[in-house]
């Protein structure tokens, strides 16, 4: 009957009560003036920040993401919405990355981006940042998935990288509306989107107990390929990655090892 959220939003209380399953208390909540003012303010802020919403019903919604369990109903995007369905690979790793790890992340992202592959990562410090940087150096496409509203950049030192990604025809995505702070619980949820949007993930560095390994779990559940770069056996940052190789993940030492 009401085919768009906009039409539902504009309904009067009397119209809502005519619908099956809607009682007076629920109708009052839907037409609540304070709620509508809050929504209107959110829309105003989104227009100011040049943020767009993509819903699961939109053609622009990432097709791979539709097929995962617990996909986000909506995505907030800043930047170029036309790129989110390009063939992509996720690059992930620890925040306290070594020089080796940073160089490796840039190497893979640079060469894959030159091959026309979009690079997806989490805009965190360490491996994530250098994955984005490598793609930008290659004049390729990169997408940052964050665990906060698009108006709150975390970490703050990545403000320049955030703006650079958008300027270079990339995009920043979040499932969280504007104003949502980067709470700890948001990042595991963010990780399922990184792997969900990608045909596979490359793990560059990971400690034995690392949030990176949670993304690997999501990737495996989603049927994604998991590629792992081996590390120095004497380094803490290599314990998790080397264990993944022992468990059967595909070891990669060159971008040509990635199958997309």
mmCIF file of C-alpha atoms in Angstrom:
data_model
loop_
_atom_site.group_PDB
_atom_site.id
_atom_site.type_symbol
_atom_site.label_atom_id
_atom_site.label_comp_id
_atom_site.label_asym_id
_atom_site.label_seq_id
_atom_site.Cartn_x
_atom_site.Cartn_y
_atom_site.Cartn_z
ATOM 1 C CA UNK A 1 0.000 0.000 0.000
ATOM 2 C CA UNK A 2 2.681 2.477 1.081
ATOM 3 C CA UNK A 3 5.623 1.683 -1.158
ATOM 4 C CA UNK A 4 8.267 4.032 0.206
ATOM 5 C CA UNK A 5 9.513 5.013 3.687
ATOM 6 C CA UNK A 6 8.749 8.631 2.794
ATOM 7 C CA UNK A 7 5.041 7.835 2.324
ATOM 8 C CA UNK A 8 4.954 5.944 5.635
ATOM 9 C CA UNK A 9 6.662 8.872 7.346
ATOM 10 C CA UNK A 10 3.973 11.233 6.097
ATOM 11 C CA UNK A 11 1.012 9.155 7.372
ATOM 12 C CA UNK A 12 -1.464 10.599 9.862
ATOM 13 C CA UNK A 13 -2.444 8.730 13.018
ATOM 14 C CA UNK A 14 -5.848 7.882 11.589
ATOM 15 C CA UNK A 15 -4.232 6.286 8.522
ATOM 16 C CA UNK A 16 -1.915 4.178 10.679
ATOM 17 C CA UNK A 17 -4.793 2.885 12.818
ATOM 18 C CA UNK A 18 -6.457 1.561 9.676
ATOM 19 C CA UNK A 19 -3.528 -0.782 9.110
ATOM 20 C CA UNK A 20 -3.676 -4.307 10.473
ATOM 21 C CA UNK A 21 -1.673 -4.839 13.653
ATOM 22 C CA UNK A 22 -1.274 -1.172 14.585
ATOM 23 C CA UNK A 23 -2.786 -0.118 17.902
ATOM 24 C CA UNK A 24 -3.143 3.392 19.326
ATOM 25 C CA UNK A 25 0.015 3.341 21.453
ATOM 26 C CA UNK A 26 2.142 2.274 18.496
ATOM 27 C CA UNK A 27 0.503 4.855 16.237
ATOM 28 C CA UNK A 28 1.255 7.575 18.799
ATOM 29 C CA UNK A 29 4.914 6.564 18.831
ATOM 30 C CA UNK A 30 5.122 6.679 15.036
ATOM 31 C CA UNK A 31 3.659 10.177 14.744
ATOM 32 C CA UNK A 32 5.417 11.480 17.863
ATOM 33 C CA UNK A 33 6.449 15.069 17.215
ATOM 34 C CA UNK A 34 9.829 14.748 18.975
ATOM 35 C CA UNK A 35 10.700 11.679 16.923
ATOM 36 C CA UNK A 36 9.857 13.494 13.704
ATOM 37 C CA UNK A 37 11.923 16.503 14.763
ATOM 38 C CA UNK A 38 14.853 14.179 15.459
ATOM 39 C CA UNK A 39 14.505 12.579 12.017
ATOM 40 C CA UNK A 40 14.215 15.971 10.327
ATOM 41 C CA UNK A 41 17.377 17.117 12.107
ATOM 42 C CA UNK A 42 19.198 13.969 10.997
ATOM 43 C CA UNK A 43 18.158 14.588 7.377
ATOM 44 C CA UNK A 44 19.298 18.202 7.643
ATOM 45 C CA UNK A 45 22.705 17.120 8.983
ATOM 46 C CA UNK A 46 23.082 14.497 6.269
ATOM 47 C CA UNK A 47 22.466 17.097 3.584
ATOM 48 C CA UNK A 48 25.015 19.372 5.223
ATOM 49 C CA UNK A 49 27.612 16.568 5.423
ATOM 50 C CA UNK A 50 26.768 15.313 1.889
ATOM 51 C CA UNK A 51 25.870 11.899 3.239
ATOM 52 C CA UNK A 52 23.570 9.596 1.298
ATOM 53 C CA UNK A 53 21.557 6.569 2.469
ATOM 54 C CA UNK A 54 21.578 3.327 0.511
ATOM 55 C CA UNK A 55 18.942 0.767 1.508
ATOM 56 C CA UNK A 56 18.786 -2.936 0.816
ATOM 57 C CA UNK A 57 16.159 -2.152 -1.840
ATOM 58 C CA UNK A 58 18.447 0.167 -3.834
ATOM 59 C CA UNK A 59 20.424 -0.949 -6.889
ATOM 60 C CA UNK A 60 23.483 0.787 -5.439
ATOM 61 C CA UNK A 61 23.492 -1.494 -2.379
ATOM 62 C CA UNK A 62 26.566 -3.805 -2.539
ATOM 63 C CA UNK A 63 25.334 -7.023 -4.146
ATOM 64 C CA UNK A 64 27.769 -9.263 -2.244
ATOM 65 C CA UNK A 65 26.663 -7.784 1.068
ATOM 66 C CA UNK A 66 23.043 -8.747 0.393
ATOM 67 C CA UNK A 67 24.016 -12.407 0.615
ATOM 68 C CA UNK A 68 25.531 -12.425 4.108
ATOM 69 C CA UNK A 69 23.761 -13.265 7.333
ATOM 70 C CA UNK A 70 22.764 -10.154 9.292
ATOM 71 C CA UNK A 71 23.361 -7.700 6.456
ATOM 72 C CA UNK A 72 22.768 -4.031 7.323
ATOM 73 C CA UNK A 73 19.380 -2.766 6.120
ATOM 74 C CA UNK A 74 20.830 0.655 5.392
ATOM 75 C CA UNK A 75 24.267 2.057 4.676
ATOM 76 C CA UNK A 76 25.338 5.656 5.040
ATOM 77 C CA UNK A 77 27.830 6.705 2.390
ATOM 78 C CA UNK A 78 30.008 9.711 1.780
ATOM 79 C CA UNK A 79 31.816 9.890 -1.533
ATOM 80 C CA UNK A 80 31.109 8.030 -4.753
ATOM 81 C CA UNK A 81 28.156 5.600 -4.428
ATOM 82 C CA UNK A 82 28.816 4.162 -7.905
ATOM 83 C CA UNK A 83 31.889 2.207 -6.787
ATOM 84 C CA UNK A 84 30.478 -0.001 -4.055
ATOM 85 C CA UNK A 85 29.616 -2.812 -6.471
ATOM 86 C CA UNK A 86 33.033 -2.983 -8.105
ATOM 87 C CA UNK A 87 35.049 -6.172 -7.646
ATOM 88 C CA UNK A 88 36.838 -5.752 -4.332
ATOM 89 C CA UNK A 89 39.274 -7.309 -1.883
ATOM 90 C CA UNK A 90 39.543 -6.558 1.824
ATOM 91 C CA UNK A 91 42.927 -5.917 3.416
ATOM 92 C CA UNK A 92 43.102 -6.163 7.190
ATOM 93 C CA UNK A 93 45.647 -6.389 9.981
ATOM 94 C CA UNK A 94 46.732 -5.075 13.329
ATOM 95 C CA UNK A 95 46.809 -1.432 14.364
ATOM 96 C CA UNK A 96 50.309 -1.640 15.840
ATOM 97 C CA UNK A 97 51.767 -2.611 12.486
ATOM 98 C CA UNK A 98 55.457 -3.077 11.824
ATOM 99 C CA UNK A 99 57.298 -1.353 8.998
ATOM 100 C CA UNK A 100 57.211 -4.690 7.182
ATOM 101 C CA UNK A 101 53.438 -4.934 7.615
ATOM 102 C CA UNK A 102 52.821 -1.379 6.407
ATOM 103 C CA UNK A 103 54.967 -1.948 3.328
ATOM 104 C CA UNK A 104 53.230 -5.239 2.555
ATOM 105 C CA UNK A 105 49.775 -3.681 2.903
ATOM 106 C CA UNK A 106 50.734 -0.908 0.484
ATOM 107 C CA UNK A 107 52.308 -3.385 -1.936
ATOM 108 C CA UNK A 108 49.185 -5.557 -2.220
ATOM 109 C CA UNK A 109 46.728 -2.653 -2.331
ATOM 110 C CA UNK A 110 48.803 -0.709 -4.863
ATOM 111 C CA UNK A 111 49.134 -3.560 -7.343
ATOM 112 C CA UNK A 112 45.584 -4.868 -6.941
ATOM 113 C CA UNK A 113 44.184 -1.353 -7.322
ATOM 114 C CA UNK A 114 46.175 -0.972 -10.546
ATOM 115 C CA UNK A 115 44.452 -4.159 -11.752
ATOM 116 C CA UNK A 116 41.075 -2.481 -11.207
ATOM 117 C CA UNK A 117 40.273 -4.117 -7.871
ATOM 118 C CA UNK A 118 38.706 -1.937 -5.181
ATOM 119 C CA UNK A 119 40.444 -2.054 -1.810
ATOM 120 C CA UNK A 120 38.185 -2.299 1.236
ATOM 121 C CA UNK A 121 39.470 -1.721 4.761
ATOM 122 C CA UNK A 122 38.511 -0.198 8.091
ATOM 123 C CA UNK A 123 40.270 3.206 8.111
ATOM 124 C CA UNK A 124 41.974 2.273 11.381
ATOM 125 C CA UNK A 125 45.602 3.069 12.015
ATOM 126 C CA UNK A 126 48.230 0.545 10.989
ATOM 127 C CA UNK A 127 47.505 -1.973 8.241
ATOM 128 C CA UNK A 128 44.107 -0.466 7.345
ATOM 129 C CA UNK A 129 45.557 2.993 6.740
ATOM 130 C CA UNK A 130 48.338 1.687 4.531
ATOM 131 C CA UNK A 131 45.909 -0.452 2.539
ATOM 132 C CA UNK A 132 43.974 2.713 1.698
ATOM 133 C CA UNK A 133 47.194 4.645 1.005
ATOM 134 C CA UNK A 134 48.468 2.029 -1.446
ATOM 135 C CA UNK A 135 45.264 2.191 -3.473
ATOM 136 C CA UNK A 136 45.368 5.990 -3.553
ATOM 137 C CA UNK A 137 48.999 5.923 -4.740
ATOM 138 C CA UNK A 138 47.909 3.641 -7.572
ATOM 139 C CA UNK A 139 45.117 6.092 -8.453
ATOM 140 C CA UNK A 140 42.715 3.250 -7.777
ATOM 141 C CA UNK A 141 39.532 2.889 -5.760
ATOM 142 C CA UNK A 142 39.380 2.355 -2.009
ATOM 143 C CA UNK A 143 36.461 2.141 0.410
ATOM 144 C CA UNK A 144 36.696 2.752 4.155
ATOM 145 C CA UNK A 145 34.190 1.040 6.466
ATOM 146 C CA UNK A 146 33.965 2.743 9.861
ATOM 147 C CA UNK A 147 32.366 1.943 13.212
ATOM 148 C CA UNK A 148 30.840 5.352 13.898
ATOM 149 C CA UNK A 149 28.705 7.976 12.214
ATOM 150 C CA UNK A 150 30.294 9.483 9.114
ATOM 151 C CA UNK A 151 30.694 12.808 10.908
ATOM 152 C CA UNK A 152 32.955 11.296 13.582
ATOM 153 C CA UNK A 153 36.374 10.228 12.333
ATOM 154 C CA UNK A 154 38.266 7.661 14.370
ATOM 155 C CA UNK A 155 41.162 7.759 14.858
ATOM 156 C CA UNK A 156 41.314 11.539 14.559
ATOM 157 C CA UNK A 157 44.737 11.419 12.910
ATOM 158 C CA UNK A 158 43.064 9.823 9.883
ATOM 159 C CA UNK A 159 41.078 12.965 9.083
ATOM 160 C CA UNK A 160 43.370 13.679 6.131
ATOM 161 C CA UNK A 161 43.119 10.095 4.838
ATOM 162 C CA UNK A 162 39.327 10.191 5.208
ATOM 163 C CA UNK A 163 39.152 13.327 3.079
ATOM 164 C CA UNK A 164 41.727 12.003 0.602
ATOM 165 C CA UNK A 165 39.719 8.821 -0.029
ATOM 166 C CA UNK A 166 36.622 10.858 -0.867
ATOM 167 C CA UNK A 167 38.589 13.325 -3.000
ATOM 168 C CA UNK A 168 40.127 10.485 -5.022
ATOM 169 C CA UNK A 169 36.739 9.058 -6.068
ATOM 170 C CA UNK A 170 36.513 6.579 -3.191
ATOM 171 C CA UNK A 171 33.911 6.289 -0.448
ATOM 172 C CA UNK A 172 33.448 5.993 3.306
ATOM 173 C CA UNK A 173 30.612 3.739 4.508
ATOM 174 C CA UNK A 174 28.950 3.091 7.840
ATOM 175 C CA UNK A 175 25.795 1.384 9.035
ATOM 176 C CA UNK A 176 25.554 3.956 11.817
ATOM 177 C CA UNK A 177 23.709 7.289 11.521
ATOM 178 C CA UNK A 178 25.430 10.618 12.076
ATOM 179 C CA UNK A 179 26.377 11.327 15.659
ATOM 180 C CA UNK A 180 27.091 7.715 16.663
ATOM 181 C CA UNK A 181 30.398 7.542 18.523
ATOM 182 C CA UNK A 182 33.037 4.862 17.822
ATOM 183 C CA UNK A 183 31.995 2.535 20.646
ATOM 184 C CA UNK A 184 34.012 -0.639 21.111
ATOM 185 C CA UNK A 185 31.061 -2.892 20.255
ATOM 186 C CA UNK A 186 30.638 -1.210 16.858
ATOM 187 C CA UNK A 187 33.883 -2.530 15.406
ATOM 188 C CA UNK A 188 33.137 -6.279 15.348
ATOM 189 C CA UNK A 189 29.883 -5.413 13.537
ATOM 190 C CA UNK A 190 31.857 -3.193 11.150
ATOM 191 C CA UNK A 191 34.190 -6.100 10.369
ATOM 192 C CA UNK A 192 31.395 -8.247 8.919
ATOM 193 C CA UNK A 193 30.784 -5.511 6.352
ATOM 194 C CA UNK A 194 34.455 -5.380 5.333
ATOM 195 C CA UNK A 195 34.477 -9.102 4.549
ATOM 196 C CA UNK A 196 30.878 -9.081 3.303
ATOM 197 C CA UNK A 197 31.640 -6.504 0.605
ATOM 198 C CA UNK A 198 34.779 -8.313 -0.533
ATOM 199 C CA UNK A 199 35.370 -11.414 -2.635
ATOM 200 C CA UNK A 200 38.193 -12.280 -0.282
ATOM 201 C CA UNK A 201 40.377 -10.805 2.439
ATOM 202 C CA UNK A 202 44.131 -10.486 2.786
ATOM 203 C CA UNK A 203 45.461 -10.713 6.332
ATOM 204 C CA UNK A 204 48.794 -8.924 6.643
ATOM 205 C CA UNK A 205 49.600 -8.948 10.363
ATOM 206 C CA UNK A 206 47.661 -10.307 13.346
ATOM 207 C CA UNK A 207 48.603 -11.100 16.915
ATOM 208 C CA UNK A 208 47.454 -14.321 18.574
ATOM 209 C CA UNK A 209 44.406 -12.591 20.046
ATOM 210 C CA UNK A 210 43.358 -9.948 17.575
ATOM 211 C CA UNK A 211 40.194 -8.317 16.257
ATOM 212 C CA UNK A 212 41.589 -9.128 12.833
ATOM 213 C CA UNK A 213 40.891 -12.798 13.484
ATOM 214 C CA UNK A 214 37.233 -11.985 14.101
ATOM 215 C CA UNK A 215 37.055 -10.605 10.565
ATOM 216 C CA UNK A 216 38.571 -13.867 9.353
ATOM 217 C CA UNK A 217 35.765 -15.757 11.129
ATOM 218 C CA UNK A 218 33.184 -13.575 9.385
ATOM 219 C CA UNK A 219 34.892 -14.157 6.033
ATOM 220 C CA UNK A 220 34.819 -17.918 6.482
ATOM 221 C CA UNK A 221 31.150 -17.861 7.516
ATOM 222 C CA UNK A 222 30.383 -15.777 4.433
ATOM 223 C CA UNK A 223 32.248 -18.123 2.097
ATOM 224 C CA UNK A 224 34.998 -15.625 1.264
ATOM 225 C CA UNK A 225 38.573 -16.549 0.362
ATOM 226 C CA UNK A 226 41.137 -15.925 3.095
ATOM 227 C CA UNK A 227 44.676 -15.046 2.010
ATOM 228 C CA UNK A 228 47.471 -14.644 4.526
ATOM 229 C CA UNK A 229 50.872 -13.004 4.231
ATOM 230 C CA UNK A 230 53.459 -14.936 6.276
ATOM 231 C CA UNK A 231 55.467 -13.056 8.873
ATOM 232 C CA UNK A 232 58.668 -13.296 10.886
ATOM 233 C CA UNK A 233 58.363 -16.122 13.422
ATOM 234 C CA UNK A 234 60.016 -13.917 16.047
ATOM 235 C CA UNK A 235 57.376 -11.173 15.831
ATOM 236 C CA UNK A 236 54.171 -10.987 17.923
ATOM 237 C CA UNK A 237 52.372 -9.515 14.928
ATOM 238 C CA UNK A 238 52.984 -12.721 12.986
ATOM 239 C CA UNK A 239 51.658 -15.271 15.486
ATOM 240 C CA UNK A 240 48.049 -14.980 14.341
ATOM 241 C CA UNK A 241 48.846 -14.890 10.626
ATOM 242 C CA UNK A 242 51.240 -17.834 10.747
ATOM 243 C CA UNK A 243 48.670 -19.832 12.733
ATOM 244 C CA UNK A 244 46.088 -19.158 10.017
ATOM 245 C CA UNK A 245 48.457 -20.599 7.435
ATOM 246 C CA UNK A 246 48.897 -23.715 9.580
ATOM 247 C CA UNK A 247 45.105 -24.026 9.716
ATOM 248 C CA UNK A 248 44.822 -24.049 5.928
ATOM 249 C CA UNK A 249 44.483 -20.415 4.840
ATOM 250 C CA UNK A 250 46.159 -19.689 1.527
ATOM 251 C CA UNK A 251 49.616 -18.195 1.934
ATOM 252 C CA UNK A 252 50.377 -15.354 -0.479
ATOM 253 C CA UNK A 253 53.670 -13.651 -1.213
ATOM 254 C CA UNK A 254 52.749 -11.664 -4.321
ATOM 255 C CA UNK A 255 49.613 -9.906 -5.540
ATOM 256 C CA UNK A 256 49.511 -12.422 -8.411
ATOM 257 C CA UNK A 257 48.549 -15.075 -5.846
ATOM 258 C CA UNK A 258 45.185 -13.378 -5.322
ATOM 259 C CA UNK A 259 42.419 -14.963 -7.383
ATOM 260 C CA UNK A 260 39.571 -12.585 -8.263
#
